[in-house]
mmCIF file of C-alpha atoms in Angstrom:
data_model
loop_
_atom_site.group_PDB
_atom_site.id
_atom_site.type_symbol
_atom_site.label_atom_id
_atom_site.label_comp_id
_atom_site.label_asym_id
_atom_site.label_seq_id
_atom_site.Cartn_x
_atom_site.Cartn_y
_atom_site.Cartn_z
ATOM 1 C CA MET A 1 -10.764 45.561 22.232
ATOM 2 C CA GLN A 2 -7.121 46.179 21.853
ATOM 3 C CA THR A 3 -6.432 46.851 25.290
ATOM 4 C CA ALA A 4 -7.781 42.925 26.064
ATOM 5 C CA ARG A 5 -5.555 41.520 22.986
ATOM 6 C CA GLU A 6 -2.584 43.273 24.617
ATOM 7 C CA GLN A 7 -3.143 42.631 27.578
ATOM 8 C CA HIS A 8 -3.880 39.172 27.017
ATOM 9 C CA LEU A 9 -7.407 38.934 27.991
ATOM 10 C CA VAL A 10 -8.831 37.625 24.889
ATOM 11 C CA GLU A 11 -6.524 36.059 21.580
ATOM 12 C CA PHE A 12 -7.674 34.837 18.499
ATOM 13 C CA PHE A 13 -6.299 31.566 16.799
ATOM 14 C CA VAL A 14 -7.628 30.016 13.479
ATOM 15 C CA LYS A 15 -7.904 26.839 14.463
ATOM 16 C CA ASP A 16 -6.100 24.009 11.937
ATOM 17 C CA PHE A 17 -7.678 21.017 11.859
ATOM 18 C CA TYR A 18 -4.968 19.698 9.682
ATOM 19 C CA LYS A 19 -1.763 21.232 11.378
ATOM 20 C CA ARG A 20 -1.511 17.552 12.208
ATOM 21 C CA THR A 21 -1.395 16.613 8.673
ATOM 22 C CA VAL A 22 1.108 19.306 7.509
ATOM 23 C CA GLU A 23 3.696 18.457 10.092
ATOM 24 C CA LEU A 24 3.650 14.981 8.826
ATOM 25 C CA GLU A 25 4.243 16.447 5.675
ATOM 26 C CA ILE A 26 7.116 18.086 6.308
ATOM 27 C CA TYR A 27 8.650 15.353 8.827
ATOM 28 C CA LEU A 28 8.668 12.887 5.937
ATOM 29 C CA GLN A 29 9.787 15.500 2.981
ATOM 30 C CA GLU A 30 13.002 16.276 5.051
ATOM 31 C CA LYS A 31 13.441 13.095 5.981
ATOM 32 C CA TYR A 32 13.656 11.519 3.089
ATOM 33 C CA HIS A 33 14.399 14.073 0.769
ATOM 34 C CA LEU A 34 10.730 13.861 -1.023
ATOM 35 C CA ASN A 35 10.072 16.068 -4.118
ATOM 36 C CA PHE A 36 6.259 16.315 -2.676
ATOM 37 C CA VAL A 37 4.219 14.770 0.094
ATOM 38 C CA ARG A 38 0.617 15.089 0.064
ATOM 39 C CA VAL A 39 -0.940 13.400 3.835
ATOM 40 C CA VAL A 40 -4.946 12.926 3.764
ATOM 41 C CA SER A 41 -7.235 13.560 6.987
ATOM 42 C CA THR A 42 -8.804 10.577 7.777
ATOM 43 C CA ARG A 43 -10.141 12.593 11.204
ATOM 44 C CA PHE A 44 -13.684 12.559 11.680
ATOM 45 C CA ASP A 45 -14.501 8.495 10.277
ATOM 46 C CA ARG A 46 -13.867 8.895 6.923
ATOM 47 C CA THR A 47 -14.451 5.794 4.632
ATOM 48 C CA THR A 48 -11.594 4.362 3.176
ATOM 49 C CA GLU A 49 -13.415 4.711 -0.446
ATOM 50 C CA ALA A 50 -13.348 8.699 0.262
ATOM 51 C CA ILE A 51 -9.801 8.424 1.301
ATOM 52 C CA SER A 52 -8.252 7.015 -1.608
ATOM 53 C CA ARG A 53 -10.483 9.075 -4.116
ATOM 54 C CA GLN A 54 -8.651 12.371 -1.958
ATOM 55 C CA VAL A 55 -4.934 10.591 -2.460
ATOM 56 C CA GLY A 56 -6.254 10.053 -6.318
ATOM 57 C CA PHE A 57 -7.254 13.568 -6.283
ATOM 58 C CA LEU A 58 -4.045 15.648 -4.872
ATOM 59 C CA SER A 59 -1.902 12.407 -6.983
ATOM 60 C CA ALA A 60 -3.570 13.930 -9.709
ATOM 61 C CA ARG A 61 -2.912 17.673 -8.808
ATOM 62 C CA TYR A 62 0.322 17.098 -9.084
ATOM 63 C CA LEU A 63 0.200 15.827 -12.454
ATOM 64 C CA GLN A 64 -1.389 18.693 -13.715
ATOM 65 C CA ALA A 65 1.719 20.664 -12.211
ATOM 66 C CA LEU A 66 4.316 18.519 -13.821
ATOM 67 C CA ALA A 67 2.724 18.071 -16.907
ATOM 68 C CA SER A 68 4.803 20.973 -18.565
ATOM 69 C CA GLN A 69 8.138 20.034 -17.571
ATOM 70 C CA VAL A 70 7.437 16.231 -18.581
ATOM 71 C CA ALA A 71 7.235 14.378 -21.937
ATOM 72 C CA THR A 72 6.604 10.804 -20.823
ATOM 73 C CA ILE A 73 4.242 9.373 -18.329
ATOM 74 C CA GLY A 74 4.476 6.105 -16.400
ATOM 75 C CA ILE A 75 1.297 4.406 -15.607
ATOM 76 C CA GLY A 76 0.902 1.543 -12.859
ATOM 77 C CA TRP A 77 -1.890 -0.444 -11.665
ATOM 78 C CA GLY A 78 -4.000 -1.172 -9.212
ATOM 79 C CA ASN A 79 -6.517 0.233 -7.076
ATOM 80 C CA ALA A 80 -4.720 2.960 -6.175
ATOM 81 C CA VAL A 81 -3.996 3.895 -9.610
ATOM 82 C CA SER A 82 -7.125 3.564 -10.315
ATOM 83 C CA TYR A 83 -8.001 6.474 -8.329
ATOM 84 C CA PHE A 84 -5.627 8.843 -9.420
ATOM 85 C CA VAL A 85 -6.827 8.176 -12.876
ATOM 86 C CA ASP A 86 -10.370 9.023 -11.954
ATOM 87 C CA GLU A 87 -9.759 11.714 -9.998
ATOM 88 C CA THR A 88 -7.494 13.453 -12.648
ATOM 89 C CA ASP A 89 -9.423 16.534 -14.485
ATOM 90 C CA TYR A 90 -9.311 16.885 -18.483
ATOM 91 C CA PHE A 91 -7.072 19.417 -19.318
ATOM 92 C CA LEU A 92 -4.660 19.866 -23.158
ATOM 93 C CA ALA A 93 -1.361 17.938 -22.839
ATOM 94 C CA SER A 94 -1.513 16.498 -26.280
ATOM 95 C CA HIS A 95 2.604 16.679 -26.100
ATOM 96 C CA LEU A 96 2.744 13.887 -23.659
ATOM 97 C CA THR A 97 3.031 10.064 -24.139
ATOM 98 C CA ILE A 98 1.503 7.981 -21.280
ATOM 99 C CA ILE A 99 3.237 4.087 -20.809
ATOM 100 C CA PRO A 100 1.632 1.035 -19.165
ATOM 101 C CA LEU A 101 4.646 -0.314 -16.730
ATOM 102 C CA VAL A 102 3.223 -3.577 -16.979
ATOM 103 C CA GLY A 103 1.882 -6.101 -19.402
ATOM 104 C CA GLY A 104 -1.954 -6.740 -19.708
ATOM 105 C CA MET A 105 -3.908 -9.243 -16.615
ATOM 106 C CA GLY A 106 -6.352 -10.738 -18.997
ATOM 107 C CA LEU A 107 -9.988 -9.631 -19.107
ATOM 108 C CA LEU A 108 -10.800 -9.625 -15.210
ATOM 109 C CA ASN A 109 -11.054 -6.629 -13.499
ATOM 110 C CA LEU A 110 -9.886 -4.437 -16.407
ATOM 111 C CA ASP A 111 -10.511 -1.161 -14.718
ATOM 112 C CA THR A 112 -6.936 -1.606 -12.631
ATOM 113 C CA HIS A 113 -4.855 -2.786 -15.420
ATOM 114 C CA ALA A 114 -2.347 -0.384 -16.669
ATOM 115 C CA ASN A 115 -3.126 -0.686 -20.306
ATOM 116 C CA LYS A 116 -6.733 0.463 -19.898
ATOM 117 C CA LEU A 117 -5.654 3.682 -16.949
ATOM 118 C CA ALA A 118 -3.081 4.105 -19.515
ATOM 119 C CA SER A 119 -5.725 4.826 -22.756
ATOM 120 C CA LYS A 120 -8.046 6.140 -19.733
ATOM 121 C CA ILE A 121 -5.790 8.958 -18.633
ATOM 122 C CA ALA A 122 -4.114 10.204 -22.205
ATOM 123 C CA THR A 123 -7.971 10.232 -23.423
ATOM 124 C CA LYS A 124 -8.450 12.753 -20.264
ATOM 125 C CA LEU A 125 -5.311 14.754 -21.727
ATOM 126 C CA ASN A 126 -6.157 14.496 -25.284
ATOM 127 C CA ALA A 127 -2.498 12.527 -25.228
ATOM 128 C CA GLN A 128 -1.169 9.889 -27.005
ATOM 129 C CA TYR A 129 -0.728 6.260 -24.953
ATOM 130 C CA SER A 130 0.775 3.573 -25.951
ATOM 131 C CA THR A 131 -0.216 0.124 -24.927
ATOM 132 C CA PHE A 132 1.879 -3.071 -22.904
ATOM 133 C CA TYR A 133 1.234 -5.507 -25.283
ATOM 134 C CA ALA A 134 2.319 -9.314 -23.220
ATOM 135 C CA PRO A 135 0.395 -10.928 -20.125
ATOM 136 C CA VAL A 136 1.850 -9.590 -17.429
ATOM 137 C CA ILE A 137 2.001 -13.240 -15.972
ATOM 138 C CA ALA A 138 4.024 -15.567 -19.047
ATOM 139 C CA ALA A 139 2.840 -19.105 -18.484
ATOM 140 C CA SER A 140 6.521 -19.870 -17.700
ATOM 141 C CA LYS A 141 10.348 -18.673 -17.066
ATOM 142 C CA LYS A 142 10.918 -19.047 -20.511
ATOM 143 C CA GLU A 143 8.530 -18.130 -22.116
ATOM 144 C CA ALA A 144 8.521 -15.062 -20.376
ATOM 145 C CA ASN A 145 12.448 -14.921 -21.144
ATOM 146 C CA GLU A 146 11.257 -14.716 -24.836
ATOM 147 C CA LEU A 147 9.188 -12.683 -24.411
ATOM 148 C CA LYS A 148 10.997 -10.002 -22.805
ATOM 149 C CA LYS A 149 13.620 -10.947 -26.794
ATOM 150 C CA SER A 150 10.845 -10.274 -28.967
ATOM 151 C CA SER A 151 11.461 -6.567 -30.354
ATOM 152 C CA LEU A 152 7.780 -5.571 -29.281
ATOM 153 C CA ILE A 153 8.044 -6.321 -25.857
ATOM 154 C CA ALA A 154 11.480 -4.990 -25.988
ATOM 155 C CA SER A 155 10.456 -1.718 -27.616
ATOM 156 C CA CYS A 156 6.874 -1.662 -24.253
ATOM 157 C CA LEU A 157 9.731 -2.842 -21.869
ATOM 158 C CA GLN A 158 12.266 0.318 -23.097
ATOM 159 C CA ALA A 159 9.495 3.193 -23.526
ATOM 160 C CA ALA A 160 8.398 2.247 -19.272
ATOM 161 C CA LYS A 161 11.716 2.210 -17.947
ATOM 162 C CA ASN A 162 12.570 5.320 -19.385
ATOM 163 C CA VAL A 163 9.536 7.177 -18.366
ATOM 164 C CA ASP A 164 9.882 10.872 -16.666
ATOM 165 C CA VAL A 165 8.021 10.470 -14.177
ATOM 166 C CA ALA A 166 5.978 6.926 -12.898
ATOM 167 C CA PHE A 167 2.992 7.168 -10.863
ATOM 168 C CA ILE A 168 2.674 3.607 -9.374
ATOM 169 C CA GLY A 169 0.039 2.080 -6.210
ATOM 170 C CA VAL A 170 2.002 0.226 -3.436
ATOM 171 C CA GLY A 171 1.209 -3.887 -2.464
ATOM 172 C CA ASN A 172 1.652 -4.854 1.252
ATOM 173 C CA GLU A 173 2.420 -8.275 2.990
ATOM 174 C CA VAL A 174 1.685 -11.283 -0.065
ATOM 175 C CA GLU A 175 -0.378 -12.644 1.550
ATOM 176 C CA SER A 176 -3.370 -9.920 1.454
ATOM 177 C CA SER A 177 -1.929 -8.540 -1.770
ATOM 178 C CA THR A 178 -3.905 -7.613 -4.828
ATOM 179 C CA TRP A 179 -2.274 -10.105 -6.709
ATOM 180 C CA ARG A 180 -3.836 -12.685 -4.413
ATOM 181 C CA GLN A 181 -7.033 -10.643 -3.843
ATOM 182 C CA LEU A 182 -7.782 -10.794 -7.603
ATOM 183 C CA ASN A 183 -6.687 -15.037 -7.791
ATOM 184 C CA TYR A 184 -3.766 -13.745 -9.643
ATOM 185 C CA ILE A 185 -1.331 -15.503 -7.998
ATOM 186 C CA SER A 186 -1.940 -18.917 -5.742
ATOM 187 C CA GLN A 187 -1.854 -19.913 -2.243
ATOM 188 C CA ALA A 188 1.501 -22.353 -3.184
ATOM 189 C CA GLU A 189 2.637 -19.366 -4.918
ATOM 190 C CA THR A 190 1.806 -16.885 -2.312
ATOM 191 C CA ASP A 191 3.822 -18.982 0.094
ATOM 192 C CA ALA A 192 7.273 -19.195 -1.905
ATOM 193 C CA LEU A 193 7.418 -15.713 -2.207
ATOM 194 C CA ALA A 194 6.526 -15.431 1.998
ATOM 195 C CA GLN A 195 8.966 -17.993 2.078
ATOM 196 C CA ALA A 196 11.727 -16.183 0.070
ATOM 197 C CA GLY A 197 11.468 -13.078 1.962
ATOM 198 C CA ALA A 198 8.941 -10.359 0.202
ATOM 199 C CA ILE A 199 7.115 -8.001 1.740
ATOM 200 C CA GLY A 200 5.894 -6.501 -1.277
ATOM 201 C CA ASP A 201 4.896 -5.376 -4.295
ATOM 202 C CA VAL A 202 5.397 -2.773 -6.818
ATOM 203 C CA VAL A 203 4.506 -3.056 -10.731
ATOM 204 C CA ALA A 204 5.625 -5.963 -11.895
ATOM 205 C CA ASP A 205 8.291 -7.429 -8.934
ATOM 206 C CA PHE A 206 8.304 -7.845 -5.462
ATOM 207 C CA PHE A 207 11.557 -6.913 -2.839
ATOM 208 C CA ASP A 208 12.161 -7.941 0.412
ATOM 209 C CA GLU A 209 13.064 -5.489 3.921
ATOM 210 C CA THR A 210 16.282 -4.355 2.080
ATOM 211 C CA GLY A 211 14.867 -3.003 -1.159
ATOM 212 C CA GLN A 212 15.927 -5.751 -3.514
ATOM 213 C CA ARG A 213 14.253 -8.513 -5.848
ATOM 214 C CA VAL A 214 13.258 -11.513 -4.648
ATOM 215 C CA GLN A 215 12.930 -14.617 -7.140
ATOM 216 C CA THR A 216 10.661 -17.511 -6.906
ATOM 217 C CA ASP A 217 9.233 -19.291 -9.897
ATOM 218 C CA PHE A 218 6.261 -16.420 -9.822
ATOM 219 C CA SER A 219 8.037 -13.308 -10.225
ATOM 220 C CA ASP A 220 10.318 -15.024 -12.945
ATOM 221 C CA ARG A 221 7.581 -14.898 -14.671
ATOM 222 C CA LEU A 222 6.057 -11.266 -14.573
ATOM 223 C CA ILE A 223 6.209 -9.089 -17.889
ATOM 224 C CA GLY A 224 7.136 -5.155 -16.475
ATOM 225 C CA ILE A 225 9.738 -3.306 -15.519
ATOM 226 C CA THR A 226 11.284 -3.766 -11.967
ATOM 227 C CA ILE A 227 12.090 -2.312 -8.275
ATOM 228 C CA ASP A 228 15.693 -1.960 -9.859
ATOM 229 C CA ASP A 229 14.135 0.052 -12.934
ATOM 230 C CA LEU A 230 12.032 2.644 -11.109
ATOM 231 C CA LYS A 231 15.064 3.471 -8.795
ATOM 232 C CA ARG A 232 16.413 4.786 -12.429
ATOM 233 C CA ILE A 233 13.436 6.438 -13.346
ATOM 234 C CA PRO A 234 14.035 10.255 -12.338
ATOM 235 C CA ASN A 235 10.428 10.743 -10.597
ATOM 236 C CA VAL A 236 8.634 7.944 -9.082
ATOM 237 C CA VAL A 237 5.368 8.990 -7.175
ATOM 238 C CA ALA A 238 4.178 6.838 -4.812
ATOM 239 C CA MET A 239 -0.197 6.677 -3.465
ATOM 240 C CA ALA A 240 -0.699 3.929 -0.274
ATOM 241 C CA VAL A 241 -3.822 3.749 1.751
ATOM 242 C CA GLY A 242 -3.470 1.854 5.627
ATOM 243 C CA THR A 243 -1.426 0.941 7.586
ATOM 244 C CA PRO A 244 -0.568 -2.496 6.242
ATOM 245 C CA LYS A 245 1.074 -0.995 3.736
ATOM 246 C CA THR A 246 3.583 0.276 6.249
ATOM 247 C CA ARG A 247 6.710 -2.102 6.098
ATOM 248 C CA SER A 248 6.270 -1.664 1.876
ATOM 249 C CA VAL A 249 6.509 1.878 1.866
ATOM 250 C CA ARG A 250 9.652 2.291 4.780
ATOM 251 C CA THR A 251 10.844 0.163 2.136
ATOM 252 C CA LEU A 252 10.681 1.965 -1.001
ATOM 253 C CA LEU A 253 11.384 5.634 1.320
ATOM 254 C CA GLU A 254 14.898 4.025 2.887
ATOM 255 C CA ASN A 255 16.080 2.274 -0.324
ATOM 256 C CA ASN A 256 15.072 6.038 -2.709
ATOM 257 C CA VAL A 257 12.862 3.774 -4.856
ATOM 258 C CA ILE A 258 10.484 7.228 -4.334
ATOM 259 C CA ASN A 259 10.949 10.472 -4.883
ATOM 260 C CA ALA A 260 7.389 11.308 -3.850
ATOM 261 C CA LEU A 261 4.542 9.958 -1.814
ATOM 262 C CA VAL A 262 1.209 10.721 -1.083
ATOM 263 C CA VAL A 263 -0.653 8.745 1.411
ATOM 264 C CA ASP A 264 -3.257 9.058 4.370
ATOM 265 C CA GLN A 265 -3.056 10.126 7.686
ATOM 266 C CA ASP A 266 -2.986 6.584 9.926
ATOM 267 C CA LEU A 267 -0.465 5.628 7.643
ATOM 268 C CA ALA A 268 1.599 8.344 7.669
ATOM 269 C CA GLU A 269 1.408 8.089 11.286
ATOM 270 C CA ALA A 270 3.018 4.390 10.897
ATOM 271 C CA LEU A 271 5.998 6.063 9.226
ATOM 272 C CA VAL A 272 7.213 8.809 11.508
ATOM 273 C CA GLN A 273 7.052 5.695 14.494
#
């Protein structure tokens, strides 16, 4: 056998089904100078549910690695953040404070709301948590401004802007965004955002292809931190699944909004093209 090896008649190797995902991780980390990157394989016709859960699981593992190094963790809203919270294991981190990054969203779809998610993950970690005492969508721009000036809401916004690390989802094109799917935004408001150049959203803000805020009557009514606030947070972890989010995620990467990324292979492949 030794002779066969030396003459290359017999060769042994380990077949790595995840070689491509590792290559993508290295490429993305080096190109965008990220703190952390994980790419979830989409081979073997895995369901979107399975892929989303693994994205959440890997993000939760990153949280566990960071927990002893930080004091405050910001929580966004939406499906990606919900999977992340579900996949977070129970461990003791009582020194942490979990902080929602946006206001509440009414009585529907509570499982994706920042306040509910902050409470849920705090319970798992035996941590403290705060509640964002404001609606994410005010009735008018004037009402939004007045709420933001109140001492209670101002303190919520200040705490959200100053977290050590934030875990967020990324929205895709406005027409197919979670805002639209959950009927938080009307067709007319959707059209106005699209006409203003919005290509995606994060937390309580919409942005264009240059990574700048898009302001419309609807966006001016939102209460929560903005894309500009995210840029000042030391570590922002974005979680996303699916190629429709390509333009949004690429814009956030190119404008240094995010520092860590957990995505599926299809999205990662689209990002490197």
